[in-house]
Amino acid sequence: MATKLPSVDVVVVGVGWAGGIISAELTKKGYKVVGLERGKERKTEDFLNGHDELKYAHRKELMQDLSKDTLTFRNKDLEEALPMRKMSAFSLGTGVGGAGVHWNGFTHLFLDYDFQIRTKTIERYGESKIPEDMTLQDWGITEELIEPYFKTFVEMAGTSGEQNPLRPRSWDYPNPPMKVTPKMKRFIDTTEEMGLNPFISPSGNLSQNYTNPDGVSRAACQYCAFCDHFGCEYGAKSDPLVTVLPVAQSTGNFELRAHSNVLEVLHENGKATGVRYINVLTGEEYIQEARVVILSAYTFTNTKLLLNSKIGTPYDPVTQTGAVGKNYADHFLSMAFGFFDDEQFNDYAGAGALGVSLDDYNGDFFDHTELDFIHGGLISISQVGNRPIGSNLAPLGTPGWGAEFKKQSLYYYNRQMMVFSQTPMMPNRYNYLSLDPTYKDEYGMPLLRMTVNYSKQENNAHKFMTNKCAEIMENLGATHIMAFDQQGDYNIGSFVPEHSIGGTIMGEDPATSVVNNYSQVWDVNNVFVLGASTFASQSGVNPTGTLGALAYRAAEGIDSFLKEPKLLV
Amino acid sequence: MTEKEEKKFTRRTFMKNSGITVGGILLGWGVSELFGDDQKKGTSTETVDLSHTHASGAHASEALLVFTLEQYRVVEAAVERIFPEDELGPGAKSLGVAVYIDHQLNTPWGNSSRDYMVGPFKQGTATQGYQGRQTNAQIFMMGLDALQKYTEKNYGDKFYILSAEQQDAILVDFENASGENKVQIDGISSSQFFQMLHSLTMEGLYSDPVYGGNKDMGGWKLKNYPGHQMTYVNIIEKEEFVVMEPTSLSSMK
Ligand SMILES: Cc1cc2nc3c(=O)[nH]c(=O)nc-3n(C[C@H](O)[C@H](O)[C@H](O)COP(=O)(O)OP(=O)(O)OC[C@H]3O[C@@H](n4cnc5c(N)ncnc54)[C@H](O)[C@@H]3O)c2cc1C
Ligand code: SF4
């Protein structure tokens, strides 16, 4: 039925940041790589007419078509999971470049604490600090090991930034930090006065023209304010389309097939032979054979493909055995809004990754001895550009519609700030991914089922971080402050940040993890899984810099595996 | 926490956290609505101009694709209550929001063609999101029909003929912030319709004029929003507030 295609060295499933990096690195080394991407091809020119808030930010033009594939969701095992029918909580990427086309570009890196979170937590606070249901485990990688790959990633991407005072690096960002707006200046001055350690957020919007080590030249950011949810018409945003993919193409070793949705990984006797995929336009099915199969199709597809292909042992929360699907986590926002009666900001201007951050309440940079949670979050202020459909905020007590709503929402449109923390969920025994028994995707494959809720850890961390944000907002001098310190249940119908991690986690032990620190699957050695699905725990920062770094490490591993196929150590 | 901090803290307002995005995008919603807070509604005494019909010679793209003229009038009156004309400037009616909504119902969004519409359809929990089988356009039209019937039944007249207070009272019933469930609609909830009407109003006020609303960029002007600009590199560091003449996507042809 399915047409068999000639075998290649490597087949890459999903061509976003992770798939793009691996394709560039392996084709540069001379390997023949086929990239299969379910969405369409895209180029910078597509975004010339792109300053359209309705189309991109609200109708989510660049995001996954849920009529073809979605996931099902429930808070706990006792409930029946139901499909996410509308794109509300997640903005999942699709198309060549993946979510790397429409991301903001904040390029924070995971903390040293994160990679050895179990060991370091026990060292400082003792084992009793870790609640029974918190399935906290080390990643099987150390800060020393990952550090050089961080550097490779930021140089490829052209990240603009300055040193974080709490965690200076041995290298500098290749470009100076972004311009400082009055809001940012105020945040810096205020938080410094409070004894905190702000730094300009590392940004994937270029602060100046830049040529990267691969020889790719790009133009500087214009602060156009149509960045997150949008593509960049200047190529100023670090995006696979203008960095790694042209490099892969230029080798002549890369074949990119768009509209190609992968359905399963084929394998026998512990070895993958290739993948089966469908051309979503014609309905034709193909088998692409390869020596190495790389899954870089984001957290949900990565986990779904392993489960549907019966690779690895599915995680079971009751017996706590198996690892595929384990340790799903996300971020949530803890924040404070401030309204300024007597000031106006040029808030229509901005850039995707324009802002200031501080790590004082992130990771283990502060003492948790007296606190009933671990970790914390990166606190930031950002100026991405207030767009008018989505921004109708007014102080508490303002009606939601009518003359007073009109008056207040217009008045405060350019008179507000938000201080927020990306607070991580910690891994929990009962938060996991599995296959749905009822619902299927357009191609007949079972949907991925997400079971997730917040626990005491999240509720306590949220309260604490909200307080810290509100404290800063008070010092910033806002006339009215609103903050939200109660959490409720994890809700698929409302916003959660798009930072889903876990499901195919990295670790030292094949019994409790899916891949080793080269992203190689323990059970089927010629399958590698890339992306945040390999993160064993969430941090207080955005994921992409870290998943990019791990992709560079995987490239080295895959190169040596292709020379001598074996388990990498 | 020190005592001083604690005192400061009680002056802040804490609420339930839902529906906010990173970077300050709020999905078409006044925040007090978003957080389900119970507050009093706007009570303007303005009445609706019945004699209003569009001058002949309205632009061809303003023709209706979905609504009957009657439905159009109801929608025009309803969105005007959400965002009324006043001394600050035009309201949703003159900014073309009803035309915007009419046109949106006839798009892939209206047809929910990118939503997962496969059964079985079941009643979900409060955290499982929308689980109905209706498309967005169907939800809107069912809600609109209910609005017309509810008005006839309780006020004996057409929505757009009623006073502003009466219209507001009806919309309050549909919004159902009180949880009294005064309006029953088979298959959807009245608040779902109201929320959709509200989001569509924000979109019609502030989306690019190419979609039929935000007439003459009047919505953007209310917010001093410059619309589509190629660069802000020269103003991003400025201390003073800079007002710019807006431009729309039509300038890109
Ligand atoms: C609005 C927004 C803002 C963001 N901002 C930031 C930020 O500031 N900083 C940050 O670090 N992160 C940010 N992120 C997250 C960031 O975009 C992701 O971490 C990153 O893009 C993930 O890269 P990836 O290659 O792992 O996955 P993706 O970019 O999602 O790529 C996966 C690709 O696989 C394809 N695919 C999926 N299933 C299949 C299949 N079955 N067959 C074939 N192809 C398939 C998809 O179409 C997609 O193109 C943001 C995300 C969003 C949505
Ligand atoms: S803000 Fe800068 S990087 Fe982002 S889309 Fe605009 S020009 Fe490109």
CSV table of N, CA and C and ligand atoms in Angstrom, one decimal, chain A residues 12-21 35-40 42 60 62-64 69 90-108 110 153 202 204 227-230 237 240 257 259-264 276-278 295-302 304-305 352-353 422 441 443 495 497-500 530-533 535 541-548, chain B residues 22 25, ligand 1:
chain,number,residue,atom,x,y,z
A,12,VAL,N,14.4,13.0,9.4
A,12,VAL,CA,14.1,13.9,10.5
A,12,VAL,C,12.6,14.2,10.4
A,13,VAL,N,11.9,14.0,11.6
A,13,VAL,CA,10.5,14.1,11.6
A,13,VAL,C,10.2,15.5,12.3
A,14,GLY,N,9.7,16.4,11.6
A,14,GLY,CA,9.4,17.7,12.1
A,14,GLY,C,10.5,18.7,11.9
A,15,VAL,N,10.3,19.8,11.2
A,15,VAL,CA,11.4,20.7,10.9
A,15,VAL,C,11.2,22.1,11.5
A,16,GLY,N,11.4,22.1,12.8
A,16,GLY,CA,11.4,23.4,13.5
A,16,GLY,C,12.8,23.7,13.9
A,17,TRP,N,13.0,24.3,15.1
A,17,TRP,CA,14.4,24.6,15.6
A,17,TRP,C,15.2,23.3,15.7
A,18,ALA,N,14.6,22.3,16.4
A,18,ALA,CA,15.4,21.1,16.7
A,18,ALA,C,15.7,20.4,15.4
A,19,GLY,N,14.7,20.2,14.6
A,19,GLY,CA,14.9,19.5,13.3
A,19,GLY,C,15.8,20.3,12.4
A,20,GLY,N,15.7,21.6,12.4
A,20,GLY,CA,16.6,22.4,11.6
A,20,GLY,C,18.0,22.3,12.0
A,21,ILE,N,18.3,22.4,13.3
A,21,ILE,CA,19.7,22.4,13.8
A,21,ILE,C,20.3,21.0,13.4
A,35,GLY,N,14.0,15.7,5.5
A,35,GLY,CA,13.2,16.3,6.5
A,35,GLY,C,11.8,16.2,6.2
A,36,LEU,N,11.0,15.6,7.1
A,36,LEU,CA,9.5,15.5,6.8
A,36,LEU,C,8.8,16.4,7.7
A,37,GLU,N,8.0,17.3,7.1
A,37,GLU,CA,7.3,18.3,7.9
A,37,GLU,C,5.8,18.3,7.5
A,38,ARG,N,4.9,18.2,8.5
A,38,ARG,CA,3.5,18.1,8.2
A,38,ARG,C,2.9,19.3,7.5
A,39,GLY,N,3.5,20.5,7.9
A,39,GLY,CA,2.9,21.8,7.4
A,39,GLY,C,3.5,22.2,6.1
A,40,LYS,N,3.2,23.5,5.7
A,40,LYS,CA,3.7,23.9,4.4
A,40,LYS,C,5.1,24.6,4.5
A,42,ARG,N,7.6,27.7,4.0
A,42,ARG,CA,7.4,29.2,4.3
A,42,ARG,C,8.7,29.9,4.0
A,60,LYS,N,-4.7,32.7,14.6
A,60,LYS,CA,-3.6,31.8,14.7
A,60,LYS,C,-3.2,31.1,13.4
A,62,LEU,N,-0.6,30.7,11.8
A,62,LEU,CA,0.6,29.9,11.7
A,62,LEU,C,0.6,28.6,12.5
A,63,MET,N,-0.5,28.4,13.2
A,63,MET,CA,-0.5,27.3,14.2
A,63,MET,C,-1.2,26.0,13.6
A,64,GLN,N,-1.0,25.0,14.4
A,64,GLN,CA,-1.5,23.7,14.1
A,64,GLN,C,-3.0,23.7,13.7
A,69,ASP,N,-5.2,17.1,13.9
A,69,ASP,CA,-4.5,16.5,15.0
A,69,ASP,C,-4.7,17.4,16.2
A,90,PHE,N,-3.0,26.2,23.9
A,90,PHE,CA,-1.7,26.1,23.2
A,90,PHE,C,-1.7,26.7,21.9
A,91,SER,N,-0.5,27.2,21.5
A,91,SER,CA,-0.3,27.7,20.1
A,91,SER,C,0.7,26.8,19.5
A,92,LEU,N,0.3,25.7,19.0
A,92,LEU,CA,1.3,24.7,18.5
A,92,LEU,C,1.7,25.1,17.1
A,93,GLY,N,3.0,24.9,16.9
A,93,GLY,CA,3.6,25.3,15.6
A,93,GLY,C,3.3,24.3,14.6
A,94,THR,N,3.3,24.7,13.3
A,94,THR,CA,3.2,23.8,12.2
A,94,THR,C,3.8,24.5,11.0
A,95,GLY,N,4.3,23.7,10.0
A,95,GLY,CA,4.9,24.3,8.9
A,95,GLY,C,6.4,24.4,9.1
A,96,VAL,N,7.1,24.6,7.9
A,96,VAL,CA,8.6,24.6,8.0
A,96,VAL,C,9.1,25.7,8.9
A,97,GLY,N,10.0,25.4,9.8
A,97,GLY,CA,10.4,26.4,10.8
A,97,GLY,C,9.7,26.1,12.2
A,98,GLY,N,8.6,25.5,12.1
A,98,GLY,CA,7.8,25.2,13.3
A,98,GLY,C,7.5,26.4,14.1
A,99,ALA,N,7.4,26.3,15.4
A,99,ALA,CA,7.1,27.4,16.3
A,99,ALA,C,8.2,28.4,16.3
A,100,GLY,N,9.4,28.0,15.8
A,100,GLY,CA,10.5,29.0,15.7
A,100,GLY,C,10.2,30.1,14.8
A,101,VAL,N,9.2,30.0,13.9
A,101,VAL,CA,8.8,31.2,13.1
A,101,VAL,C,8.1,32.2,13.9
A,102,HIS,N,7.2,31.7,14.8
A,102,HIS,CA,6.3,32.7,15.5
A,102,HIS,C,6.6,32.8,16.9
A,103,TRP,N,7.8,32.4,17.4
A,103,TRP,CA,8.2,32.6,18.8
A,103,TRP,C,8.6,34.0,19.1
A,104,ASN,N,8.7,34.4,20.4
A,104,ASN,CA,9.2,35.7,20.7
A,104,ASN,C,10.7,35.9,20.5
A,105,GLY,N,11.4,34.9,20.9
A,105,GLY,CA,12.9,35.0,20.8
A,105,GLY,C,13.6,35.1,22.1
A,106,PHE,N,12.9,35.1,23.3
A,106,PHE,CA,13.6,35.1,24.5
A,106,PHE,C,14.5,33.9,24.6
A,107,THR,N,15.8,34.2,24.8
A,107,THR,CA,16.7,33.1,24.8
A,107,THR,C,17.4,32.8,26.1
A,108,HIS,N,16.6,32.7,27.1
A,108,HIS,CA,17.1,32.4,28.5
A,108,HIS,C,17.6,30.9,28.4
A,110,PHE,N,18.4,27.3,30.6
A,110,PHE,CA,18.1,26.6,31.9
A,110,PHE,C,19.3,26.7,32.8
A,153,PHE,N,24.7,27.5,20.2
A,153,PHE,CA,23.3,27.9,19.8
A,153,PHE,C,23.2,29.5,19.7
A,202,PRO,N,18.1,38.2,27.1
A,202,PRO,CA,18.7,37.7,25.9
A,202,PRO,C,17.7,37.6,24.8
A,204,GLY,N,16.4,36.9,20.7
A,204,GLY,CA,16.5,36.4,19.4
A,204,GLY,C,16.0,37.4,18.3
A,227,CYS,N,5.7,40.4,16.4
A,227,CYS,CA,6.8,39.4,16.5
A,227,CYS,C,6.2,38.1,17.0
A,228,ASP,N,5.8,38.0,18.3
A,228,ASP,CA,5.3,36.7,18.7
A,228,ASP,C,3.9,36.5,18.0
A,229,HIS,N,3.7,35.3,17.6
A,229,HIS,CA,2.6,34.8,16.8
A,229,HIS,C,2.7,35.2,15.3
A,230,PHE,N,3.8,36.0,15.0
A,230,PHE,CA,4.0,36.5,13.6
A,230,PHE,C,5.3,36.0,13.1
A,237,LYS,N,14.4,38.2,13.2
A,237,LYS,CA,14.2,37.3,14.3
A,237,LYS,C,14.9,36.0,14.0
A,240,PRO,N,14.5,29.3,12.3
A,240,PRO,CA,15.1,28.3,11.5
A,240,PRO,C,15.2,28.6,10.0
A,257,ARG,N,10.6,17.7,2.6
A,257,ARG,CA,9.3,17.4,2.1
A,257,ARG,C,8.2,17.9,3.0
A,259,HIS,N,4.2,19.0,3.8
A,259,HIS,CA,2.9,18.3,3.8
A,259,HIS,C,3.0,16.8,4.1
A,260,SER,N,4.1,16.5,4.8
A,260,SER,CA,4.4,15.1,5.1
A,260,SER,C,4.2,14.8,6.6
A,261,ASN,N,3.1,14.1,6.9
A,261,ASN,CA,2.8,13.9,8.3
A,261,ASN,C,3.2,12.4,8.7
A,262,VAL,N,4.1,12.3,9.6
A,262,VAL,CA,4.6,11.0,10.0
A,262,VAL,C,3.6,10.3,10.9
A,263,LEU,N,3.3,9.1,10.7
A,263,LEU,CA,2.3,8.3,11.4
A,263,LEU,C,2.9,7.3,12.4
A,264,GLU,N,4.1,6.7,12.0
A,264,GLU,CA,4.7,5.8,12.9
A,264,GLU,C,6.2,5.6,12.6
A,276,ARG,N,6.7,5.7,8.5
A,276,ARG,CA,5.6,5.7,7.6
A,276,ARG,C,5.0,7.1,7.6
A,277,TYR,N,4.7,7.7,6.5
A,277,TYR,CA,4.1,9.0,6.5
A,277,TYR,C,3.1,9.2,5.4
A,278,ILE,N,2.3,10.2,5.5
A,278,ILE,CA,1.2,10.5,4.6
A,278,ILE,C,1.4,11.9,4.0
A,295,LEU,N,13.3,12.2,15.9
A,295,LEU,CA,12.0,12.8,16.1
A,295,LEU,C,12.2,14.2,16.7
A,296,SER,N,11.8,15.2,16.0
A,296,SER,CA,11.9,16.6,16.4
A,296,SER,C,10.6,17.3,16.1
A,297,ALA,N,9.6,16.7,16.6
A,297,ALA,CA,8.2,17.1,16.2
A,297,ALA,C,7.4,17.7,17.4
A,298,TYR,N,8.2,18.2,18.3
A,298,TYR,CA,7.7,18.9,19.5
A,298,TYR,C,7.2,17.8,20.5
A,299,THR,N,7.0,18.3,21.7
A,299,THR,CA,6.7,17.4,22.9
A,299,THR,C,5.5,16.4,22.6
A,300,PHE,N,4.5,16.9,22.0
A,300,PHE,CA,3.3,16.1,21.9
A,300,PHE,C,3.5,15.0,20.8
A,301,THR,N,3.9,15.4,19.6
A,301,THR,CA,4.1,14.4,18.6
A,301,THR,C,5.3,13.4,18.9
A,302,ASN,N,6.3,13.9,19.5
A,302,ASN,CA,7.4,13.1,19.9
A,302,ASN,C,6.9,11.9,20.8
A,304,LYS,N,3.7,11.0,21.2
A,304,LYS,CA,2.7,10.3,20.5
A,304,LYS,C,3.3,9.2,19.6
A,305,LEU,N,4.3,9.6,18.9
A,305,LEU,CA,5.0,8.7,17.9
A,305,LEU,C,5.6,7.5,18.6
A,352,GLY,N,9.7,41.2,20.0
A,352,GLY,CA,9.3,39.9,20.6
A,352,GLY,C,10.0,39.6,21.8
A,353,ALA,N,11.3,39.8,21.8
A,353,ALA,CA,12.1,39.5,23.0
A,353,ALA,C,12.8,40.7,23.6
A,422,GLN,N,7.6,33.5,35.0
A,422,GLN,CA,7.2,32.2,34.4
A,422,GLN,C,7.6,31.1,35.4
A,441,ASP,N,-6.8,10.9,15.4
A,441,ASP,CA,-6.5,12.0,14.5
A,441,ASP,C,-7.1,11.8,13.1
A,443,TYR,N,-5.9,10.8,10.5
A,443,TYR,CA,-5.3,9.6,9.8
A,443,TYR,C,-5.5,8.3,10.6
A,495,PHE,N,-5.5,30.3,28.8
A,495,PHE,CA,-4.1,30.4,28.4
A,495,PHE,C,-3.2,29.7,29.4
A,497,PRO,N,1.3,29.1,29.1
A,497,PRO,CA,2.4,29.4,28.3
A,497,PRO,C,2.7,28.1,27.4
A,498,GLU,N,3.3,28.4,26.2
A,498,GLU,CA,3.5,27.3,25.3
A,498,GLU,C,4.8,26.6,25.5
A,499,HIS,N,5.0,26.1,26.7
A,499,HIS,CA,6.3,25.5,27.0
A,499,HIS,C,6.1,24.1,27.6
A,500,SER,N,5.6,23.2,26.8
A,500,SER,CA,5.3,21.9,27.2
A,500,SER,C,6.5,21.0,27.2
A,530,LEU,N,14.5,14.8,19.9
A,530,LEU,CA,15.0,16.1,20.2
A,530,LEU,C,13.8,17.1,20.6
A,531,GLY,N,14.1,18.0,21.5
A,531,GLY,CA,13.1,19.0,21.8
A,531,GLY,C,12.8,18.9,23.3
A,532,ALA,N,11.9,19.8,23.8
A,532,ALA,CA,11.7,19.9,25.2
A,532,ALA,C,11.0,18.7,25.8
A,533,SER,N,10.6,17.8,25.0
A,533,SER,CA,10.1,16.5,25.5
A,533,SER,C,11.1,15.7,26.2
A,535,PHE,N,13.2,17.1,28.4
A,535,PHE,CA,13.5,17.8,29.6
A,535,PHE,C,12.9,17.0,30.8
A,541,VAL,N,12.4,29.4,33.1
A,541,VAL,CA,12.7,30.2,31.9
A,541,VAL,C,12.2,29.5,30.6
A,542,ASN,N,12.2,30.2,29.5
A,542,ASN,CA,11.7,29.6,28.2
A,542,ASN,C,12.7,28.5,27.8
A,543,PRO,N,12.1,27.6,26.9
A,543,PRO,CA,12.9,26.3,26.7
A,543,PRO,C,13.9,26.3,25.5
A,544,THR,N,13.7,27.2,24.5
A,544,THR,CA,14.3,27.0,23.2
A,544,THR,C,15.8,27.0,23.2
A,545,GLY,N,16.5,27.9,23.9
A,545,GLY,CA,17.9,27.9,24.0
A,545,GLY,C,18.5,26.6,24.5
A,546,THR,N,17.8,26.0,25.4
A,546,THR,CA,18.3,24.7,26.0
A,546,THR,C,18.0,23.6,25.1
A,547,LEU,N,16.9,23.5,24.4
A,547,LEU,CA,16.6,22.4,23.5
A,547,LEU,C,17.5,22.5,22.3
A,548,GLY,N,17.8,23.8,21.9
A,548,GLY,CA,18.8,24.0,20.8
A,548,GLY,C,20.2,23.5,21.2
B,22,VAL,N,1.5,35.6,27.9
B,22,VAL,CA,2.8,36.3,28.1
B,22,VAL,C,2.9,37.4,27.1
B,25,ILE,N,-0.8,40.0,26.0
B,25,ILE,CA,-1.9,39.9,25.1
B,25,ILE,C,-3.1,39.4,26.0
C,1,LIG,C1,3.7,32.4,20.7
C,1,LIG,C2,4.9,31.7,21.1
C,1,LIG,C3,6.0,32.4,21.7
C,1,LIG,C4,7.1,31.7,22.1
C,1,LIG,N1,8.2,32.4,22.6
C,1,LIG,C5,9.3,31.8,23.1
C,1,LIG,C6,10.4,32.5,23.6
C,1,LIG,O1,10.4,33.7,23.6
C,1,LIG,N2,11.5,31.8,24.0
C,1,LIG,C7,11.5,30.4,23.9
C,1,LIG,O2,12.5,29.9,24.3
C,1,LIG,N3,10.5,29.7,23.4
C,1,LIG,C8,9.4,30.3,23.0
C,1,LIG,N4,8.3,29.6,22.5
C,1,LIG,C9,8.5,28.2,22.4
C,1,LIG,C10,9.3,27.8,21.1
C,1,LIG,O3,8.6,28.3,20.0
C,1,LIG,C11,9.5,26.3,21.1
C,1,LIG,O4,10.2,25.9,22.3
C,1,LIG,C12,10.4,25.9,19.9
C,1,LIG,O5,10.0,26.5,18.7
C,1,LIG,C13,10.3,24.4,19.8
C,1,LIG,O6,11.1,23.9,18.8
C,1,LIG,P1,11.0,22.4,18.3
C,1,LIG,O7,11.8,22.3,17.1
C,1,LIG,O8,11.2,21.5,19.4
C,1,LIG,O9,9.4,22.2,17.9
C,1,LIG,P2,8.5,23.0,16.8
C,1,LIG,O10,9.1,24.3,16.5
C,1,LIG,O11,7.2,22.9,17.3
C,1,LIG,O12,8.7,22.1,15.5
C,1,LIG,C14,8.1,20.8,15.4
C,1,LIG,C15,7.7,20.6,14.0
C,1,LIG,O13,7.3,19.3,13.9
C,1,LIG,C16,6.2,19.3,13.0
C,1,LIG,N5,5.4,18.1,13.2
C,1,LIG,C17,4.6,17.8,14.3
C,1,LIG,N6,4.1,16.6,14.2
C,1,LIG,C18,4.5,16.1,13.0
C,1,LIG,C19,4.3,14.8,12.3
C,1,LIG,N7,3.5,13.9,12.8
C,1,LIG,N8,4.9,14.7,11.1
C,1,LIG,C20,5.7,15.6,10.6
C,1,LIG,N9,5.9,16.8,11.2
C,1,LIG,C21,5.3,17.0,12.4
C,1,LIG,C22,5.4,20.5,13.3
C,1,LIG,O14,4.6,20.9,12.3
C,1,LIG,C23,6.6,21.5,13.6
C,1,LIG,O15,6.9,22.2,12.4
C,1,LIG,C24,7.2,30.3,22.0
C,1,LIG,C25,6.1,29.6,21.5
C,1,LIG,C26,5.0,30.3,21.1
C,1,LIG,C27,3.9,29.5,20.5
